mmCIF file of C-alpha atoms and ligand atoms in Angstrom:
data_model
loop_
_atom_site.group_PDB
_atom_site.id
_atom_site.type_symbol
_atom_site.label_atom_id
_atom_site.label_comp_id
_atom_site.label_asym_id
_atom_site.label_seq_id
_atom_site.Cartn_x
_atom_site.Cartn_y
_atom_site.Cartn_z
ATOM 1 C CA MET V 12 0.000 0.000 0.000
ATOM 2 C CA SER V 13 1.280 3.479 -0.721
ATOM 3 C CA LYS V 14 2.127 5.779 2.141
ATOM 4 C CA ARG V 15 -0.502 8.327 3.209
ATOM 5 C CA SER V 16 -0.032 11.488 5.175
ATOM 6 C CA SER V 17 -2.017 11.475 8.390
ATOM 7 C CA VAL V 18 -2.494 13.384 11.586
ATOM 8 C CA ALA V 19 -0.003 12.094 14.158
ATOM 9 C CA LEU V 20 -1.511 9.908 16.869
ATOM 10 C CA ASP V 21 0.125 12.063 19.529
ATOM 11 C CA THR V 22 -1.710 15.106 18.147
ATOM 12 C CA ILE V 23 -5.055 13.312 18.078
ATOM 13 C CA LEU V 24 -4.738 12.091 21.654
ATOM 14 C CA LYS V 25 -3.667 15.455 22.986
ATOM 15 C CA GLN V 26 -6.579 17.299 21.336
ATOM 16 C CA ALA V 27 -9.301 14.689 21.836
ATOM 17 C CA VAL V 28 -10.300 15.977 25.240
ATOM 18 C CA LYS V 29 -10.672 19.535 23.941
ATOM 19 C CA VAL V 30 -13.039 18.495 21.145
ATOM 20 C CA GLY V 31 -15.001 16.219 23.492
ATOM 21 C CA ARG V 32 -17.951 18.616 23.709
ATOM 22 C CA TYR V 33 -18.395 18.380 19.933
ATOM 23 C CA PRO V 34 -18.427 14.666 19.025
ATOM 24 C CA TRP V 35 -19.721 15.419 15.523
ATOM 25 C CA MET V 36 -16.480 17.292 14.797
ATOM 26 C CA ALA V 37 -14.362 14.389 15.982
ATOM 27 C CA GLY V 38 -16.509 12.033 13.862
ATOM 28 C CA ARG V 39 -16.016 14.042 10.669
ATOM 29 C CA LEU V 40 -12.275 14.235 11.166
ATOM 30 C CA ALA V 41 -12.036 10.543 11.964
ATOM 31 C CA ALA V 42 -13.908 9.776 8.713
ATOM 32 C CA ILE V 43 -11.210 11.518 6.688
ATOM 33 C CA GLU V 44 -8.454 9.510 8.340
ATOM 34 C CA LYS V 45 -10.423 6.276 7.965
ATOM 35 C CA GLU V 46 -10.934 6.860 4.236
ATOM 36 C CA LYS V 47 -7.256 7.553 3.755
ATOM 37 C CA ILE V 48 -6.277 4.295 5.412
ATOM 38 C CA PHE V 49 -8.865 2.144 3.641
ATOM 39 C CA PHE V 50 -8.857 4.060 0.375
ATOM 40 C CA SER V 51 -8.514 1.082 -1.976
ATOM 41 C CA ALA V 52 -11.243 -0.975 -0.342
ATOM 42 C CA LEU V 53 -13.633 1.977 -0.131
ATOM 43 C CA ASN V 54 -13.026 3.203 -3.692
ATOM 44 C CA PRO V 55 -13.424 0.267 -6.069
ATOM 45 C CA ARG V 56 -14.200 2.689 -8.909
ATOM 46 C CA ALA V 57 -11.114 4.858 -8.353
ATOM 47 C CA GLU V 58 -9.696 3.869 -11.722
ATOM 48 C CA THR V 59 -12.606 5.526 -13.501
ATOM 49 C CA GLY V 60 -12.041 8.698 -11.490
ATOM 50 C CA HIS V 61 -15.249 8.323 -9.502
ATOM 51 C CA ALA V 62 -15.123 9.686 -5.926
ATOM 52 C CA ARG V 63 -17.338 9.248 -2.871
ATOM 53 C CA SER V 64 -18.092 11.891 -0.227
ATOM 54 C CA ILE V 65 -16.474 15.292 -0.259
ATOM 55 C CA ARG V 66 -14.382 15.315 2.912
ATOM 56 C CA GLN V 67 -12.754 18.700 2.632
ATOM 57 C CA LEU V 68 -13.830 21.928 0.996
ATOM 58 C CA SER V 69 -10.865 24.197 0.680
ATOM 59 C CA ILE V 70 -11.626 27.779 -0.312
ATOM 60 C CA ARG V 71 -8.899 30.147 -1.413
ATOM 61 C CA ILE V 72 -11.340 32.880 -0.679
ATOM 62 C CA THR V 73 -9.386 35.946 -1.730
ATOM 63 C CA ASP V 74 -6.148 36.941 -3.402
ATOM 64 C CA MET V 75 -5.829 40.039 -1.238
ATOM 65 C CA CYS V 76 -3.032 40.019 1.307
ATOM 66 C CA ASN V 77 -1.370 42.664 3.410
ATOM 67 C CA LEU V 78 1.912 40.710 3.696
ATOM 68 C CA ARG V 79 4.611 39.703 1.237
ATOM 69 C CA CYS V 80 6.107 36.553 2.803
ATOM 70 C CA HIS V 81 9.218 35.410 0.963
ATOM 71 C CA THR V 82 8.181 31.734 0.787
ATOM 72 C CA CYS V 83 4.690 32.449 -0.582
ATOM 73 C CA GLY V 84 3.851 31.043 -4.015
ATOM 74 C CA GLN V 85 1.307 33.823 -4.502
ATOM 75 C CA TRP V 86 2.819 37.053 -3.186
ATOM 76 C CA GLY V 87 6.346 35.830 -2.409
ATOM 77 C CA ASP V 88 9.559 36.433 -4.279
ATOM 78 C CA HIS V 89 8.337 34.647 -7.417
ATOM 79 C CA GLY V 90 4.619 34.577 -6.631
ATOM 80 C CA PHE V 91 2.154 34.288 -9.488
ATOM 81 C CA LEU V 92 0.017 37.246 -8.368
ATOM 82 C CA HIS V 93 2.652 39.920 -8.911
ATOM 83 C CA GLY V 94 1.707 42.315 -11.675
ATOM 84 C CA LYS V 95 -2.013 41.516 -11.493
ATOM 85 C CA SER V 96 -4.550 44.267 -10.906
ATOM 86 C CA LEU V 97 -5.878 44.155 -7.328
ATOM 87 C CA LYS V 98 -9.133 45.718 -8.517
ATOM 88 C CA ASP V 99 -9.636 42.964 -11.092
ATOM 89 C CA LEU V 100 -8.782 40.247 -8.561
ATOM 90 C CA LYS V 101 -11.265 41.707 -6.076
ATOM 91 C CA ARG V 102 -13.985 42.122 -8.690
ATOM 92 C CA GLN V 103 -13.893 38.462 -9.702
ATOM 93 C CA GLU V 104 -14.331 37.117 -6.148
ATOM 94 C CA ILE V 105 -17.373 34.968 -5.349
ATOM 95 C CA SER V 106 -19.988 36.580 -3.098
ATOM 96 C CA PRO V 107 -20.610 35.392 0.477
ATOM 97 C CA GLU V 108 -24.226 34.662 -0.482
ATOM 98 C CA ARG V 109 -23.080 32.236 -3.168
ATOM 99 C CA TYR V 110 -20.800 30.456 -0.703
ATOM 100 C CA LEU V 111 -23.717 30.040 1.682
ATOM 101 C CA GLU V 112 -25.841 28.556 -1.131
ATOM 102 C CA LEU V 113 -23.033 26.134 -1.948
ATOM 103 C CA LEU V 114 -22.819 25.014 1.679
ATOM 104 C CA GLU V 115 -26.579 24.389 1.795
ATOM 105 C CA ASP V 116 -26.335 22.381 -1.408
ATOM 106 C CA LEU V 117 -23.535 20.242 0.015
ATOM 107 C CA ALA V 118 -25.554 19.456 3.130
ATOM 108 C CA ARG V 119 -28.697 18.710 1.092
ATOM 109 C CA ASN V 120 -26.690 16.204 -0.931
ATOM 110 C CA GLY V 121 -25.294 14.459 2.142
ATOM 111 C CA HIS V 122 -21.803 15.996 2.107
ATOM 112 C CA HIS V 123 -20.458 17.438 5.348
ATOM 113 C CA PRO V 124 -16.852 18.275 4.545
ATOM 114 C CA SER V 125 -14.530 20.138 6.812
ATOM 115 C CA VAL V 126 -14.333 23.691 5.482
ATOM 116 C CA TYR V 127 -10.905 25.245 5.216
ATOM 117 C CA LEU V 128 -10.511 28.944 4.445
ATOM 118 C CA TRP V 129 -7.260 30.329 3.150
ATOM 119 C CA GLY V 130 -6.072 32.955 0.734
ATOM 120 C CA GLY V 131 -4.386 35.469 0.291
ATOM 121 C CA GLU V 132 -5.357 36.569 3.724
ATOM 122 C CA PRO V 133 -8.871 35.162 4.296
ATOM 123 C CA THR V 134 -9.839 37.702 6.956
ATOM 124 C CA MET V 135 -9.576 40.397 4.274
ATOM 125 C CA TYR V 136 -12.663 38.880 2.640
ATOM 126 C CA ASP V 137 -15.880 40.420 3.979
ATOM 127 C CA GLY V 138 -18.225 37.592 4.898
ATOM 128 C CA TRP V 139 -15.662 35.036 6.093
ATOM 129 C CA LEU V 140 -17.204 34.930 9.565
ATOM 130 C CA GLU V 141 -20.674 34.245 8.193
ATOM 131 C CA ILE V 142 -19.240 31.311 6.232
ATOM 132 C CA VAL V 143 -17.574 29.921 9.378
ATOM 133 C CA GLU V 144 -20.800 30.289 11.352
ATOM 134 C CA ARG V 145 -23.118 28.731 8.761
ATOM 135 C CA ALA V 146 -20.754 25.851 7.987
ATOM 136 C CA THR V 147 -20.503 25.062 11.695
ATOM 137 C CA GLU V 148 -24.313 25.145 12.035
ATOM 138 C CA LEU V 149 -24.436 22.636 9.173
ATOM 139 C CA LYS V 150 -22.041 20.427 11.163
ATOM 140 C CA MET V 151 -19.040 21.046 8.961
ATOM 141 C CA PRO V 152 -15.893 21.569 11.067
ATOM 142 C CA THR V 153 -14.217 24.800 10.033
ATOM 143 C CA SER V 154 -10.636 25.934 9.998
ATOM 144 C CA ILE V 155 -8.781 28.947 8.748
ATOM 145 C CA VAL V 156 -5.164 29.723 8.072
ATOM 146 C CA THR V 157 -4.380 33.360 8.667
ATOM 147 C CA ASN V 158 -1.571 35.796 9.326
ATOM 148 C CA ALA V 159 -3.686 37.016 12.304
ATOM 149 C CA THR V 160 -4.951 40.200 10.667
ATOM 150 C CA LYS V 161 -8.404 41.231 11.963
ATOM 151 C CA LEU V 162 -8.612 38.386 14.478
ATOM 152 C CA VAL V 163 -9.054 40.682 17.463
ATOM 153 C CA PRO V 164 -12.525 41.952 16.448
ATOM 154 C CA ALA V 165 -13.498 38.448 15.267
ATOM 155 C CA ALA V 166 -12.396 36.542 18.383
ATOM 156 C CA ASP V 167 -15.744 36.512 20.147
ATOM 157 C CA ARG V 168 -17.619 35.134 17.124
ATOM 158 C CA LEU V 169 -14.950 32.512 16.511
ATOM 159 C CA ALA V 170 -15.283 31.166 20.044
ATOM 160 C CA ALA V 171 -19.080 31.355 19.899
ATOM 161 C CA ALA V 172 -19.426 29.447 16.593
ATOM 162 C CA PRO V 173 -17.060 27.677 17.475
ATOM 163 C CA LEU V 174 -14.389 27.596 14.794
ATOM 164 C CA PHE V 175 -12.632 24.240 15.051
ATOM 165 C CA LEU V 176 -9.055 25.173 14.189
ATOM 166 C CA LEU V 177 -7.356 28.535 13.968
ATOM 167 C CA GLN V 178 -4.017 28.233 12.202
ATOM 168 C CA ILE V 179 -1.726 31.221 12.534
ATOM 169 C CA SER V 180 1.387 31.610 10.400
ATOM 170 C CA ILE V 181 4.251 32.026 12.825
ATOM 171 C CA ASP V 182 7.717 32.052 11.313
ATOM 172 C CA GLY V 183 9.671 33.694 14.126
ATOM 173 C CA HIS V 184 9.952 33.811 17.903
ATOM 174 C CA SER V 185 10.786 37.506 17.848
ATOM 175 C CA ALA V 186 9.596 40.595 16.022
ATOM 176 C CA GLU V 187 12.851 40.669 14.100
ATOM 177 C CA VAL V 188 12.602 37.123 12.698
ATOM 178 C CA GLN V 189 8.825 37.168 12.171
ATOM 179 C CA ASN V 190 8.775 40.459 10.345
ATOM 180 C CA ALA V 191 11.817 39.595 8.223
ATOM 181 C CA ALA V 192 10.184 36.366 7.011
ATOM 182 C CA ARG V 193 6.732 37.931 6.718
ATOM 183 C CA PRO V 194 7.143 41.590 5.808
ATOM 184 C CA SER V 195 4.111 43.764 5.188
ATOM 185 C CA ALA V 196 3.180 44.904 1.692
ATOM 186 C CA SER V 197 3.343 48.523 2.784
ATOM 187 C CA GLY V 198 6.685 48.109 4.527
ATOM 188 C CA ALA V 199 5.259 49.681 7.696
ATOM 189 C CA GLY V 200 3.429 46.773 9.359
ATOM 190 C CA ASP V 201 4.363 44.754 12.428
ATOM 191 C CA ASN V 202 2.937 41.260 11.991
ATOM 192 C CA TYR V 203 4.607 40.038 15.175
ATOM 193 C CA LYS V 204 2.598 42.526 17.246
ATOM 194 C CA VAL V 205 -0.597 41.605 15.397
ATOM 195 C CA ILE V 206 -0.067 37.945 16.349
ATOM 196 C CA GLN V 207 0.510 38.708 20.029
ATOM 197 C CA GLU V 208 -2.699 40.741 20.186
ATOM 198 C CA ALA V 209 -4.667 38.091 18.297
ATOM 199 C CA LEU V 210 -3.557 35.278 20.619
ATOM 200 C CA ALA V 211 -4.544 37.309 23.667
ATOM 201 C CA ALA V 212 -7.969 38.101 22.199
ATOM 202 C CA ILE V 213 -8.663 34.464 21.278
ATOM 203 C CA LYS V 214 -7.648 33.281 24.734
ATOM 204 C CA GLU V 215 -9.979 35.781 26.348
ATOM 205 C CA ALA V 216 -12.882 34.878 24.025
ATOM 206 C CA LYS V 217 -12.459 31.158 24.780
ATOM 207 C CA ARG V 218 -12.463 31.905 28.491
ATOM 208 C CA ALA V 219 -15.619 34.018 28.156
ATOM 209 C CA HIS V 220 -17.408 31.280 26.189
ATOM 210 C CA LYS V 221 -16.047 28.489 28.414
ATOM 211 C CA THR V 222 -14.793 26.581 25.384
ATOM 212 C CA LYS V 223 -11.505 25.005 24.319
ATOM 213 C CA LEU V 224 -12.220 25.894 20.689
ATOM 214 C CA PRO V 225 -10.921 27.073 18.403
ATOM 215 C CA LEU V 226 -7.820 24.981 18.803
ATOM 216 C CA VAL V 227 -4.908 27.224 17.957
ATOM 217 C CA ALA V 228 -2.126 25.965 15.721
ATOM 218 C CA SER V 229 1.155 27.675 15.037
ATOM 219 C CA LEU V 230 2.145 27.093 11.401
ATOM 220 C CA THR V 231 5.807 27.581 10.702
ATOM 221 C CA THR V 232 7.110 27.469 7.158
ATOM 222 C CA ILE V 233 10.746 26.549 7.601
ATOM 223 C CA SER V 234 13.129 28.673 5.585
ATOM 224 C CA SER V 235 16.711 29.824 5.807
ATOM 225 C CA ALA V 236 15.374 32.824 7.761
ATOM 226 C CA ASN V 237 14.150 30.746 10.709
ATOM 227 C CA VAL V 238 15.875 27.358 10.578
ATOM 228 C CA ASN V 239 17.967 28.322 13.600
ATOM 229 C CA HIS V 240 14.907 29.293 15.617
ATOM 230 C CA LEU V 241 12.474 26.369 15.492
ATOM 231 C CA VAL V 242 13.075 25.554 19.148
ATOM 232 C CA ASP V 243 12.817 29.245 20.021
ATOM 233 C CA ILE V 244 9.410 29.350 18.313
ATOM 234 C CA TYR V 245 8.240 26.352 20.347
ATOM 235 C CA GLU V 246 9.395 27.962 23.570
ATOM 236 C CA ALA V 247 7.957 31.389 22.740
ATOM 237 C CA TYR V 248 4.470 30.083 21.983
ATOM 238 C CA LYS V 249 4.103 26.792 23.859
ATOM 239 C CA ASP V 250 1.861 28.331 26.497
ATOM 240 C CA ARG V 251 -0.463 29.906 23.956
ATOM 241 C CA VAL V 252 -1.013 27.370 21.191
ATOM 242 C CA ASP V 253 -2.328 23.804 21.136
ATOM 243 C CA ILE V 254 -0.430 22.396 18.157
ATOM 244 C CA PHE V 255 2.789 23.255 16.365
ATOM 245 C CA VAL V 256 3.070 22.518 12.669
ATOM 246 C CA TYR V 257 6.464 22.808 11.028
ATOM 247 C CA TYR V 258 6.337 22.828 7.224
ATOM 248 C CA LEU V 259 9.459 21.726 5.447
ATOM 249 C CA SER V 260 8.099 23.996 2.681
ATOM 250 C CA TRP V 261 7.003 23.066 -0.810
ATOM 251 C CA TRP V 262 9.352 23.868 -3.649
ATOM 252 C CA ILE V 263 10.212 22.939 -7.192
ATOM 253 C CA ASP V 264 13.375 23.317 -9.261
ATOM 254 C CA GLU V 265 13.580 24.378 -12.888
ATOM 255 C CA LYS V 266 14.251 20.872 -14.143
ATOM 256 C CA SER V 267 11.120 19.456 -12.527
ATOM 257 C CA ALA V 268 9.096 22.536 -13.459
ATOM 258 C CA LYS V 269 9.934 21.996 -17.132
ATOM 259 C CA ALA V 270 9.242 18.273 -16.843
ATOM 260 C CA HIS V 271 5.881 19.141 -15.290
ATOM 261 C CA ASP V 272 5.065 21.451 -18.231
ATOM 262 C CA GLU V 273 5.581 18.562 -20.619
ATOM 263 C CA ASP V 274 3.900 15.829 -18.612
ATOM 264 C CA PHE V 275 0.837 17.938 -17.825
ATOM 265 C CA ALA V 276 0.492 19.118 -21.448
ATOM 266 C CA ARG V 277 0.728 15.542 -22.701
ATOM 267 C CA ARG V 278 -2.007 14.414 -20.304
ATOM 268 C CA PHE V 279 -4.394 17.354 -20.512
ATOM 269 C CA GLY V 280 -3.568 19.272 -23.680
ATOM 270 C CA PHE V 281 -2.352 22.603 -22.280
ATOM 271 C CA LYS V 282 0.647 23.979 -20.413
ATOM 272 C CA PRO V 283 0.280 24.665 -16.665
ATOM 273 C CA LYS V 284 1.725 27.808 -15.082
ATOM 274 C CA LEU V 285 1.273 27.945 -11.355
ATOM 275 C CA HIS V 286 4.071 25.603 -10.276
ATOM 276 C CA TRP V 287 6.563 28.187 -11.543
ATOM 277 C CA GLY V 288 5.619 30.322 -8.501
ATOM 278 C CA TRP V 289 7.327 27.721 -6.285
ATOM 279 C CA VAL V 290 10.708 27.963 -8.020
ATOM 280 C CA GLY V 291 12.809 29.891 -5.535
ATOM 281 C CA ASP V 292 15.812 29.995 -3.315
ATOM 282 C CA TRP V 293 14.283 29.873 0.165
ATOM 283 C CA THR V 294 14.752 26.169 0.811
ATOM 284 C CA ILE V 295 17.080 24.986 3.534
ATOM 285 C CA LYS V 296 20.751 24.442 2.800
ATOM 286 C CA ASP V 297 21.842 23.800 6.389
ATOM 287 C CA HIS V 298 20.316 20.371 6.887
ATOM 288 C CA GLU V 299 22.305 19.560 10.029
ATOM 289 C CA THR V 300 20.845 22.540 11.840
ATOM 290 C CA LEU V 301 17.352 21.667 10.649
ATOM 291 C CA ASP V 302 17.728 18.094 11.822
ATOM 292 C CA LYS V 303 18.956 19.189 15.262
ATOM 293 C CA GLN V 304 16.210 21.765 15.665
ATOM 294 C CA LEU V 305 13.458 19.326 14.679
ATOM 295 C CA ARG V 306 14.776 16.632 16.990
ATOM 296 C CA GLU V 307 14.821 19.084 19.841
ATOM 297 C CA VAL V 308 11.272 20.374 19.328
ATOM 298 C CA GLN V 309 10.055 16.789 19.130
ATOM 299 C CA ARG V 310 11.879 16.011 22.359
ATOM 300 C CA ARG V 311 10.357 19.011 24.105
ATOM 301 C CA ALA V 312 6.842 18.107 22.902
ATOM 302 C CA LYS V 313 6.911 14.707 24.631
ATOM 303 C CA GLY V 314 4.468 14.373 27.487
ATOM 304 C CA PHE V 315 0.715 14.807 27.735
ATOM 305 C CA GLY V 316 0.632 18.412 28.911
ATOM 306 C CA LYS V 317 2.810 19.722 26.078
ATOM 307 C CA PRO V 318 1.541 21.035 22.749
ATOM 308 C CA ALA V 319 1.969 18.431 20.002
ATOM 309 C CA VAL V 320 4.390 18.884 17.125
ATOM 310 C CA ASN V 321 3.587 17.889 13.539
ATOM 311 C CA ILE V 322 6.233 17.968 10.836
ATOM 312 C CA ILE V 323 4.700 18.207 7.376
ATOM 313 C CA PRO V 324 5.600 16.287 5.361
ATOM 314 C CA ASN V 325 6.590 13.855 8.063
ATOM 315 C CA ILE V 326 10.188 13.417 6.942
ATOM 316 C CA THR V 327 12.864 13.332 9.590
ATOM 317 C CA GLY V 328 16.486 12.309 10.030
ATOM 318 C CA LEU V 329 19.439 13.936 8.329
ATOM 319 C CA PRO V 330 19.712 11.701 5.218
ATOM 320 C CA ASN V 331 15.995 12.066 4.494
ATOM 321 C CA LEU V 332 16.048 15.822 4.974
ATOM 322 C CA GLN V 333 18.998 16.128 2.613
ATOM 323 C CA GLU V 334 17.119 14.048 0.077
ATOM 324 C CA TYR V 335 13.970 16.108 0.503
ATOM 325 C CA TYR V 336 15.711 19.351 -0.400
ATOM 326 C CA ASN V 337 18.202 18.053 -2.968
ATOM 327 C CA ASN V 338 16.190 15.551 -4.951
ATOM 328 C CA HIS V 339 12.826 16.814 -6.117
ATOM 329 C CA ASP V 340 11.973 13.379 -7.525
ATOM 330 C CA ALA V 341 12.194 11.580 -4.165
ATOM 331 C CA THR V 342 8.738 10.600 -2.903
ATOM 332 C CA PHE V 343 9.576 8.792 0.362
ATOM 333 C CA GLY V 344 6.886 6.221 -0.348
ATOM 334 C CA TYR V 345 4.122 8.771 -0.989
ATOM 335 C CA ASN V 346 3.207 7.571 -4.453
ATOM 336 C CA GLN V 347 -0.542 8.065 -4.741
ATOM 337 C CA CYS V 348 -2.552 11.280 -4.450
ATOM 338 C CA ILE V 349 -5.835 10.526 -2.757
ATOM 339 C CA SER V 350 -6.649 14.094 -1.759
ATOM 340 C CA ILE V 351 -8.161 14.494 -5.248
ATOM 341 C CA TYR V 352 -10.747 11.861 -4.216
ATOM 342 C CA GLN V 353 -11.618 13.589 -0.961
ATOM 343 C CA ALA V 354 -11.010 17.304 -1.262
ATOM 344 C CA VAL V 355 -12.006 20.102 -3.587
ATOM 345 C CA GLU V 356 -10.279 23.375 -4.042
ATOM 346 C CA LEU V 357 -12.162 26.567 -4.889
ATOM 347 C CA ASP V 358 -10.164 29.471 -6.198
ATOM 348 C CA SER V 359 -11.053 33.085 -5.397
ATOM 349 C CA ASN V 360 -12.836 33.495 -8.749
ATOM 350 C CA GLY V 361 -14.953 30.376 -8.221
ATOM 351 C CA ASP V 362 -12.874 28.046 -10.363
ATOM 352 C CA MET V 363 -12.929 24.548 -8.923
ATOM 353 C CA SER V 364 -9.835 22.372 -9.134
ATOM 354 C CA PRO V 365 -8.774 18.982 -7.779
ATOM 355 C CA CYS V 366 -5.382 20.440 -6.792
ATOM 356 C CA ARG V 367 -4.359 22.653 -3.941
ATOM 357 C CA ASP V 368 -1.461 24.893 -4.821
ATOM 358 C CA TYR V 369 -1.132 23.964 -8.471
ATOM 359 C CA HIS V 370 -4.712 24.618 -9.511
ATOM 360 C CA ASP V 371 -4.142 24.892 -13.258
ATOM 361 C CA TYR V 372 -6.660 22.149 -14.003
ATOM 362 C CA ILE V 373 -10.165 23.623 -13.706
ATOM 363 C CA VAL V 374 -13.256 21.418 -13.702
ATOM 364 C CA GLY V 375 -15.792 24.262 -13.777
ATOM 365 C CA ASN V 376 -16.854 27.382 -11.929
ATOM 366 C CA VAL V 377 -19.176 27.539 -8.935
ATOM 367 C CA ARG V 378 -20.884 30.700 -10.148
ATOM 368 C CA ASP V 379 -22.989 28.619 -12.515
ATOM 369 C CA LYS V 380 -22.637 25.095 -11.106
ATOM 370 C CA THR V 381 -22.698 23.699 -7.592
ATOM 371 C CA ILE V 382 -19.806 21.814 -6.067
ATOM 372 C CA THR V 383 -21.863 18.644 -6.025
ATOM 373 C CA GLU V 384 -22.629 18.977 -9.758
ATOM 374 C CA LEU V 385 -18.901 19.243 -10.525
ATOM 375 C CA TRP V 386 -17.587 16.646 -8.050
ATOM 376 C CA ASN V 387 -17.965 13.655 -10.373
ATOM 377 C CA SER V 388 -18.165 15.544 -13.650
ATOM 378 C CA GLU V 389 -16.453 14.089 -16.709
ATOM 379 C CA SER V 390 -13.606 16.582 -16.400
ATOM 380 C CA TYR V 391 -12.981 15.830 -12.725
ATOM 381 C CA ARG V 392 -13.065 12.079 -13.321
ATOM 382 C CA ARG V 393 -10.646 12.411 -16.235
ATOM 383 C CA PHE V 394 -8.105 14.139 -14.003
ATOM 384 C CA ARG V 395 -8.432 11.594 -11.185
ATOM 385 C CA ALA V 396 -8.255 8.676 -13.607
ATOM 386 C CA SER V 397 -5.051 10.030 -15.128
ATOM 387 C CA LEU V 398 -3.372 10.326 -11.729
ATOM 388 C CA HIS V 399 -4.638 6.909 -10.705
ATOM 389 C CA THR V 400 -3.525 5.040 -13.815
ATOM 390 C CA GLU V 401 -0.498 7.044 -15.036
ATOM 391 C CA GLY V 402 0.837 7.976 -11.616
ATOM 392 C CA LEU V 403 2.082 11.245 -10.225
ATOM 393 C CA MET V 404 3.083 14.337 -12.206
ATOM 394 C CA PRO V 405 6.481 15.977 -11.566
ATOM 395 C CA SER V 406 5.026 18.801 -9.430
ATOM 396 C CA CYS V 407 3.209 16.311 -7.184
ATOM 397 C CA THR V 408 6.351 15.297 -5.310
ATOM 398 C CA ARG V 409 6.433 18.474 -3.240
ATOM 399 C CA CYS V 410 2.695 19.099 -2.995
ATOM 400 C CA CYS V 411 0.461 19.395 -0.002
ATOM 401 C CA GLY V 412 -2.061 17.138 -1.754
ATOM 402 C CA LEU V 413 0.396 14.246 -1.783
ATOM 403 C CA MET V 414 2.338 14.641 1.455
ATOM 404 C CA GLY V 415 0.473 17.090 3.624
ATOM 405 C CA TYR V 416 -3.250 16.522 3.220
HETATM 406 S S1 SF4 L 511 0.198 35.894 4.554
HETATM 407 FE FE1 SF4 L 511 -0.142 34.041 3.339
HETATM 408 S S2 SF4 L 511 -0.978 34.768 1.365
HETATM 409 FE FE2 SF4 L 511 -0.088 36.540 2.410
HETATM 410 S S3 SF4 L 511 1.966 36.703 1.537
HETATM 411 FE FE3 SF4 L 511 2.096 35.526 3.443
HETATM 412 S S4 SF4 L 511 1.927 33.352 2.844
HETATM 413 FE FE4 SF4 L 511 1.230 34.626 1.118
HETATM 414 S S1 SF4 L 512 -0.251 15.708 -5.570
HETATM 415 FE FE1 SF4 L 512 -0.496 16.187 -7.724
HETATM 416 S S2 SF4 L 512 -2.583 15.563 -8.252
HETATM 417 FE FE2 SF4 L 512 -2.422 15.673 -5.990
HETATM 418 S S3 SF4 L 512 -3.135 17.718 -5.466
HETATM 419 FE FE3 SF4 L 512 -0.903 17.828 -5.718
HETATM 420 S S4 SF4 L 512 -0.540 18.430 -7.871
HETATM 421 FE FE4 SF4 L 512 -2.675 17.703 -7.673
#
């Protein structure tokens, strides 16, 4: 059986008690993990591209962002959004009302996916809170990944809903490291300060609502800017977050990017573009330091009262880390993408794609079709069938869909 990414057992056990008041949330999340493990038995028609329940609805809800993080494939050093008109990007966004209709349609058709909001910066989209609230009412666990902008005024509603998981991008233990890795677009912002204020507001809102939710996760994208500070990050935030996620970071080199152009065009008849946004020079060169830092955070996370640590993808040990960053072809046993059978990705303009970051392949647009109408459409099934029978594409080997979903 091919290797699947999964939530670490340690993380599940440590959070189980906090989600105890909401068994339906735990049930939905367990269903995702169960389907990953028993994928082949549960999907006898996988070869034809047919998929069962939608387990995750991922919405890249806006392109707008007030930061310019170096490692970002959208607004980073080589991000694909540079040069685009902000007005045009804003104008083509889907309305909150349409998102609410789509959620109702999912529920009516028996789908109760977890709903994951990202961007851009999702809190810069007016209506994001209404989507969190309605999805939660429909018994769809919600999560958001954010740079912490606008969380202070939203904290009370997030605890009341409750949001299931609040993921905050934390790349530094200090203002200096955080703001160097995640500078503001204007050059005048202080994201470190914004995070401190947001964490305090969320803590207070949870206390007021007597709830353990939202769980708070610190998401650290490891880069040369912070590789020396992974332990410092754990220490700086261990009393304020529930889970630490350390991303080895997705990347692609020119050789694989060109190979992906050819392979994708051969399969689907046109050249993809978006993977070129992940060609960059931020990946780690000092693998010894990374290895030591990761070992130490894992050591410090041992014990029931300590926040859990997840390394995504779950690749550890010096030889493996060297391979991860030097050999883009290495898959470490992850040789089948099943996220395309469980998750859908909506882009800010309503385009629906099977893929997360590399959403060049579009199966339709949710302005004129519902998610459930597109889920097993001919176009969607064709994409899944290609991946199932022909195997991975070159860009897949450093993709969240393969190793991080
Ligand atoms: S906050 Fe997120 S979307 Fe904005 S630049 Fe940083 S990584 Fe990209
Ligand atoms: S692993 Fe490949 S098929 Fe799966 S989501 Fe990523 S790019 Fe798409």
